[in-house]
PDB file of C-alpha atoms in Angstrom:
ATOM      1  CA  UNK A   1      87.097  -9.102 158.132  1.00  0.00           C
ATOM      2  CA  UNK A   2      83.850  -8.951 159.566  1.00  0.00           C
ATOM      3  CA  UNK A   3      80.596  -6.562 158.096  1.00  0.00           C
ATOM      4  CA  UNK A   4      81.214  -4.164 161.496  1.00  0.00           C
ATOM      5  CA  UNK A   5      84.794  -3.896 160.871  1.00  0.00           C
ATOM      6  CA  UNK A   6      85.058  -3.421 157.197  1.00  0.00           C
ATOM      7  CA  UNK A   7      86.355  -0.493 156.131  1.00  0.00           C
ATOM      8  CA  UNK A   8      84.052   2.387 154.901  1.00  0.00           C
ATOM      9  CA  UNK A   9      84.071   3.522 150.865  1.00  0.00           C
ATOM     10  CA  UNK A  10      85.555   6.782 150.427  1.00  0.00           C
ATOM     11  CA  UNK A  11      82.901   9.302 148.780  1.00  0.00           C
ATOM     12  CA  UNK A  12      84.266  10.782 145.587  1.00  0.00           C
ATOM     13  CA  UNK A  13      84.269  14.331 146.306  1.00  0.00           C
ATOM     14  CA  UNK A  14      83.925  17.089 143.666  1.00  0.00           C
ATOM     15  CA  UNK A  15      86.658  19.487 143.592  1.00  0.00           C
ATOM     16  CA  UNK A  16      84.970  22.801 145.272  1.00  0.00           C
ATOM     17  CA  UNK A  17      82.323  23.230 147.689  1.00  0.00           C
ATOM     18  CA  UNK A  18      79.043  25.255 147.479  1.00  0.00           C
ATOM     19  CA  UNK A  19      79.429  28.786 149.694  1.00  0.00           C
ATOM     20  CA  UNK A  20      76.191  30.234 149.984  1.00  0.00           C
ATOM     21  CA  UNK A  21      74.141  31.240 146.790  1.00  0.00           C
ATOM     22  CA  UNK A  22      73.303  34.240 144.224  1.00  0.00           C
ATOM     23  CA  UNK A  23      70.348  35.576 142.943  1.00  0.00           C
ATOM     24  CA  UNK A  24      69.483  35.529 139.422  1.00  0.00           C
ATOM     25  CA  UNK A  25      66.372  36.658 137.914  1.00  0.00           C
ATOM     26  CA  UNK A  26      64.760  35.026 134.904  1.00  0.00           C
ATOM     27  CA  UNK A  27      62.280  36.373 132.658  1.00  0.00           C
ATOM     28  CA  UNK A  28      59.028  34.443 132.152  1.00  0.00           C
ATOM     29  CA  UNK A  29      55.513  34.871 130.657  1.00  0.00           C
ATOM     30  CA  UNK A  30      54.651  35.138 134.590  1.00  0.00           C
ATOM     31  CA  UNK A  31      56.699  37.697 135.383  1.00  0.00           C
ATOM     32  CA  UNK A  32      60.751  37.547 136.310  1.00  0.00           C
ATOM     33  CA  UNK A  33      61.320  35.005 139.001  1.00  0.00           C
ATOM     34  CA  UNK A  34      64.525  34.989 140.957  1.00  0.00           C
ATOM     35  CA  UNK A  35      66.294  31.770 141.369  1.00  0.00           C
ATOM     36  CA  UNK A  36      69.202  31.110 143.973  1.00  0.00           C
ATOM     37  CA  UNK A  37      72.170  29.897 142.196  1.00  0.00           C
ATOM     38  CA  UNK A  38      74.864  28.450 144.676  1.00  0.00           C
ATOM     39  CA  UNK A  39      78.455  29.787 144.642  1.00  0.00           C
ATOM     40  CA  UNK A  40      81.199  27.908 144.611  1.00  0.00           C
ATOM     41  CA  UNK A  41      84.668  28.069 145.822  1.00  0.00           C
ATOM     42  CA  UNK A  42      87.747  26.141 145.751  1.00  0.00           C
ATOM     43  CA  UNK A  43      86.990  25.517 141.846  1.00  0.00           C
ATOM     44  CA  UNK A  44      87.157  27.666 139.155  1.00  0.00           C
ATOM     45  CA  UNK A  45      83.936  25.917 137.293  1.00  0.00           C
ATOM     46  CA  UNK A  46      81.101  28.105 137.349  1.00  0.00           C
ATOM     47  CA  UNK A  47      77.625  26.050 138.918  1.00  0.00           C
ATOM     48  CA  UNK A  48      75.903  25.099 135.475  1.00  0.00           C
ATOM     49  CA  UNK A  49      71.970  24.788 136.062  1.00  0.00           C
ATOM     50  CA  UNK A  50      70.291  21.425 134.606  1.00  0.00           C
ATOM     51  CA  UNK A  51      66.872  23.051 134.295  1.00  0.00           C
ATOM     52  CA  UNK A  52      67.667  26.411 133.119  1.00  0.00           C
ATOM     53  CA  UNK A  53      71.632  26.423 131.913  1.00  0.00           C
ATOM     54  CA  UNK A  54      74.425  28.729 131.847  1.00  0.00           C
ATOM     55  CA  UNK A  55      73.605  32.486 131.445  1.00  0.00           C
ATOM     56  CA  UNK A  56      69.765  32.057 130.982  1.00  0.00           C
ATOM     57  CA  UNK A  57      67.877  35.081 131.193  1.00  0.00           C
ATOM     58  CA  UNK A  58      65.117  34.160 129.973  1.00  0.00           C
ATOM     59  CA  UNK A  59      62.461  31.206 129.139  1.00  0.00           C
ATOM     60  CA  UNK A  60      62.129  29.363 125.744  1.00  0.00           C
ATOM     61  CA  UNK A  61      57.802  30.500 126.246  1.00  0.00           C
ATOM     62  CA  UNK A  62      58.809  33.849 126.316  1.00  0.00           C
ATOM     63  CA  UNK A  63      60.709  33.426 122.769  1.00  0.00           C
ATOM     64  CA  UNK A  64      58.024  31.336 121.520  1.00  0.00           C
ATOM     65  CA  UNK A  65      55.903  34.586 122.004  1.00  0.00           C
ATOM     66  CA  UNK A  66      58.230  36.629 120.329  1.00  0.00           C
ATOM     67  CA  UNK A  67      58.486  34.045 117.481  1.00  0.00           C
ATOM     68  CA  UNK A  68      54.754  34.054 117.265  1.00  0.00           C
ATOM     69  CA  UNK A  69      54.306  37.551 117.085  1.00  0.00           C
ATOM     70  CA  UNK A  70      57.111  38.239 114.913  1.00  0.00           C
ATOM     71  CA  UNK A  71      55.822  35.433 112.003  1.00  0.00           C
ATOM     72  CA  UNK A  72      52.381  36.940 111.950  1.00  0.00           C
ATOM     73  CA  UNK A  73      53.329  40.139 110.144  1.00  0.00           C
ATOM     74  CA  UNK A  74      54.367  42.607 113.868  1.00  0.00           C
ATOM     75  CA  UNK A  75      57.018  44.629 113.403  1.00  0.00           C
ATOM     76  CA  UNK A  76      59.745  44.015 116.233  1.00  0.00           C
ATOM     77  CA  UNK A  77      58.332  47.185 117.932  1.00  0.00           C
ATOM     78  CA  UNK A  78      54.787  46.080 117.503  1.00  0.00           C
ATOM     79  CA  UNK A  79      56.039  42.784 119.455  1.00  0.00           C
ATOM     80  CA  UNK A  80      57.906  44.815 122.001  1.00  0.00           C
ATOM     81  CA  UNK A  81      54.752  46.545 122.848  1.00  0.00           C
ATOM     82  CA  UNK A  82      52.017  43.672 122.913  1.00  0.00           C
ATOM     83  CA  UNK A  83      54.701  41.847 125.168  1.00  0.00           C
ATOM     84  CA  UNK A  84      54.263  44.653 127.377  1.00  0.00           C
ATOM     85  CA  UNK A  85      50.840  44.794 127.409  1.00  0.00           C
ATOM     86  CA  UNK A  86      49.735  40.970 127.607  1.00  0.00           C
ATOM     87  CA  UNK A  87      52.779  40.451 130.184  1.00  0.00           C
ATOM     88  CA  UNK A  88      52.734  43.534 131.858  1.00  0.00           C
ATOM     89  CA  UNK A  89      56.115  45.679 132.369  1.00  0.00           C
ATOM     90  CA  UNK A  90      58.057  43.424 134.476  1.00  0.00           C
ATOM     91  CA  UNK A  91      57.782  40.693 132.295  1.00  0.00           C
ATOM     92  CA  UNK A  92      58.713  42.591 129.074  1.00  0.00           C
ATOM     93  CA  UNK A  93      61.572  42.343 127.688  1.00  0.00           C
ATOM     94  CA  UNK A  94      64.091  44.683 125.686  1.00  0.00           C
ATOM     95  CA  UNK A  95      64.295  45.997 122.485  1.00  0.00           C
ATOM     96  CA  UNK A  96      67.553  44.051 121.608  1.00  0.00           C
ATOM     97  CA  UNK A  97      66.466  40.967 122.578  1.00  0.00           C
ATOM     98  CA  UNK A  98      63.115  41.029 120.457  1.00  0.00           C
ATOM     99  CA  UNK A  99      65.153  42.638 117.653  1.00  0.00           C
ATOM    100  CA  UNK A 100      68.354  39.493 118.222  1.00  0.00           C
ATOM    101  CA  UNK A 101      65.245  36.735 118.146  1.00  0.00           C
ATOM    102  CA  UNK A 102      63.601  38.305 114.944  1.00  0.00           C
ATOM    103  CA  UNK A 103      66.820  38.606 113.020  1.00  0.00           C
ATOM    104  CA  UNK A 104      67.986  34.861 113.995  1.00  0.00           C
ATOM    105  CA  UNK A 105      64.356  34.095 113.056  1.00  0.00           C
ATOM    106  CA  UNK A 106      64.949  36.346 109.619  1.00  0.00           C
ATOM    107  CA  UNK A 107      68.717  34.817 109.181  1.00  0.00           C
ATOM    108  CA  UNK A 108      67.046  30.633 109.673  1.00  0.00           C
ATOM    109  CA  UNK A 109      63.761  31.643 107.173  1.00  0.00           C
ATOM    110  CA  UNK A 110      66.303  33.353 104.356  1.00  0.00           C
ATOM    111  CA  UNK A 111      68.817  30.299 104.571  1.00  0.00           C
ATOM    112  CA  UNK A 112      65.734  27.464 104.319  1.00  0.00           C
ATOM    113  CA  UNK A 113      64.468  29.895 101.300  1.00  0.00           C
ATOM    114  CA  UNK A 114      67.762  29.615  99.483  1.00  0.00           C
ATOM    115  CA  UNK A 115      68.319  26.245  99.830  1.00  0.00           C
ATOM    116  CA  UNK A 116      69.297  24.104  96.541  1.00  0.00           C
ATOM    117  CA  UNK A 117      65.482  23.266  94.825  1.00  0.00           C
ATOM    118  CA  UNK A 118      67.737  19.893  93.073  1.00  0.00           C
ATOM    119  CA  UNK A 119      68.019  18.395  96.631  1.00  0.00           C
ATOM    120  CA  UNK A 120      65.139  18.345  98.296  1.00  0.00           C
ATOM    121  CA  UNK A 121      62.161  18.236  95.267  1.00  0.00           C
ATOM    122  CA  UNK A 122      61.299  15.742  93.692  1.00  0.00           C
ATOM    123  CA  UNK A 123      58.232  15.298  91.056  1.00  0.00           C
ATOM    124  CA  UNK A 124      56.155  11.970  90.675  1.00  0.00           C
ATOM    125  CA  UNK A 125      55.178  11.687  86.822  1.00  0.00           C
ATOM    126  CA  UNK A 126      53.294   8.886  84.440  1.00  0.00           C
ATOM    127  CA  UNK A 127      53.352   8.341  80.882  1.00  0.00           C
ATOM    128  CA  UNK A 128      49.900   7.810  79.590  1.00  0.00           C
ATOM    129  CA  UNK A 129      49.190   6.771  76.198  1.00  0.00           C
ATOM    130  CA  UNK A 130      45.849   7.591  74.798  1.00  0.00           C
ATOM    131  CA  UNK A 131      44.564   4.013  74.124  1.00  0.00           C
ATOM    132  CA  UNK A 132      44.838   3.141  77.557  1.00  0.00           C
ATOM    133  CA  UNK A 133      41.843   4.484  78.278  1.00  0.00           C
ATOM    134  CA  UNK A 134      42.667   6.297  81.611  1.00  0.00           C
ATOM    135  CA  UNK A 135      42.300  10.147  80.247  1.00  0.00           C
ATOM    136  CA  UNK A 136      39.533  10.657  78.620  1.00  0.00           C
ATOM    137  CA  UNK A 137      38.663  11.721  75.071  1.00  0.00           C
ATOM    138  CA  UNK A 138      37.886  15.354  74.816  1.00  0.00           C
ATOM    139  CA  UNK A 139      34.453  16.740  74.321  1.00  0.00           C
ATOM    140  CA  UNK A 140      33.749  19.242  71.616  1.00  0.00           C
ATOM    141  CA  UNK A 141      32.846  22.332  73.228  1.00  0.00           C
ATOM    142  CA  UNK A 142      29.872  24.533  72.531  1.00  0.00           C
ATOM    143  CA  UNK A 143      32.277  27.084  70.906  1.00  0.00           C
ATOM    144  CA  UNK A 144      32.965  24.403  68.218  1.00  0.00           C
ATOM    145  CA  UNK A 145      31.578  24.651  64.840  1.00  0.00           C
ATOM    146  CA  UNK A 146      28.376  21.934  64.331  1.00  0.00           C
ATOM    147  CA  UNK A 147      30.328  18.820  62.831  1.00  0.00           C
ATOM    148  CA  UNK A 148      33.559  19.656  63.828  1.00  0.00           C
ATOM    149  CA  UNK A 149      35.303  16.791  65.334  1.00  0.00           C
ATOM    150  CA  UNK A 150      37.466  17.148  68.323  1.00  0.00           C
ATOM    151  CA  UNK A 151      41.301  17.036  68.053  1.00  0.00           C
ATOM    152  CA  UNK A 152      42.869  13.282  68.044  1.00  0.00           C
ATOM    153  CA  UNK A 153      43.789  12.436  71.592  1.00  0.00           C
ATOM    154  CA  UNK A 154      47.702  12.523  72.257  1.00  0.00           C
ATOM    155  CA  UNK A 155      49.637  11.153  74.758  1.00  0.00           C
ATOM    156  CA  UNK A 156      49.974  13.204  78.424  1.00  0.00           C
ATOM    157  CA  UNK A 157      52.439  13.113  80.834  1.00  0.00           C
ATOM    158  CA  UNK A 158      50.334  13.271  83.942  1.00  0.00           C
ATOM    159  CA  UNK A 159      52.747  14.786  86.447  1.00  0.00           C
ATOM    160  CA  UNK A 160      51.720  15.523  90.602  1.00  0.00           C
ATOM    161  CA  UNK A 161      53.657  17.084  93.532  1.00  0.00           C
ATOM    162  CA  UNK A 162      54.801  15.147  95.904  1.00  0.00           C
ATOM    163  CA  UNK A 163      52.238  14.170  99.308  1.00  0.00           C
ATOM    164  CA  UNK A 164      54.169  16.905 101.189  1.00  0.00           C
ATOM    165  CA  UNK A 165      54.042  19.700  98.549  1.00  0.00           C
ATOM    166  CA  UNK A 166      51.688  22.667  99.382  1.00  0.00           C
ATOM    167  CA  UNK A 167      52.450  26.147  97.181  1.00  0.00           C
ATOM    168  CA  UNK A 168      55.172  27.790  96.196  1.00  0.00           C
ATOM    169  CA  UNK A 169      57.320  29.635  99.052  1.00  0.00           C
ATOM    170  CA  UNK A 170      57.549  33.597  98.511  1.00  0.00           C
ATOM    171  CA  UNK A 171      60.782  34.953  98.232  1.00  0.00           C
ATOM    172  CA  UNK A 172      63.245  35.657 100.796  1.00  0.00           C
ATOM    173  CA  UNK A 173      62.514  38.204 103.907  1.00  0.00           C
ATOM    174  CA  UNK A 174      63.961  41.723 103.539  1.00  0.00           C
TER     175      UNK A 174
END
């Protein structure tokens, strides 16, 4: 067989065909946008978006902006009402939605804050015995009596956090 008469490859078709499209509006910091999702027929999958996803309403920024607001000490209606007013109306969005992120956010914190101390800290610690000359010897203080000698030196356990340690965590969110 020649290269003109060779037969052509069949094109793997997808079951389903696109049949016009549907609007769907998603919220961002800008404003809601509406986005043409193609129908589809023949199939019964539902078109799946690779930039936004299935059922997305809304951006991750927008949530981020929630988060932010929520974590600095606003109450979920205070952050319902300065996403209003730095977004405008049409980009706010409803009181569920602030109140579902703040309670996930609530639900994560309260989990990390419980979590078992044994596993995850560990303490770096040295023996040091006084003749070693690393700590040294006490001075007598000026609340001493004149001649008193200071107490003998006695061994330390010289004990630090670890590099990543900061302070302790408060308790869990209410």
């Amino acid at each position: 067989m020649t290269a003109t008469n060779a037969p052509r490859p069949r094109r793997m078709r997808s079951p389903g065909a696109r049949n016009g499209y549907r609007p769907a509006t998603v919220k961002t910091t800008v404003g809601p946008v509406t986005l043409e999702r193609p129908k589809l027929r023949g199939t019964t999958a539902a078109f799946v978006s690779r930039l936004f996803g299935k059922h997305v309403t809304k951006t991750n920024a927008l949530e981020s902006l929630v988060i932010a607001s929520f974590v600095r000490g606003l109450s979920v209606r205070d952050v319902e009402a300065t996403l209003a007013d730095a977004l405008g109306d049409q980009a706010a969005i409803s009181k569920s939605t602030v109140s579902q992120v703040c309670q996930a956010i609530k639900t994560e914190y309260n989990t990390w804050a419980r979590r078992p101390w044994a596993m995850s800290c560990s303490i770096s610690c040295s023996w040091m015995p006084p003749s070693s000359g690393c700590i040294p010897a006490r001075r007598p203080s000026r609340s001493w009596p004149r001649g008193a000698s200071p107490p003998p030196a006695s061994p330390s356990l010289l004990a630090w956090p670890p590099a990543w340690w900061s302070r302790p965590r408060p308790g869990p969110i209410s």
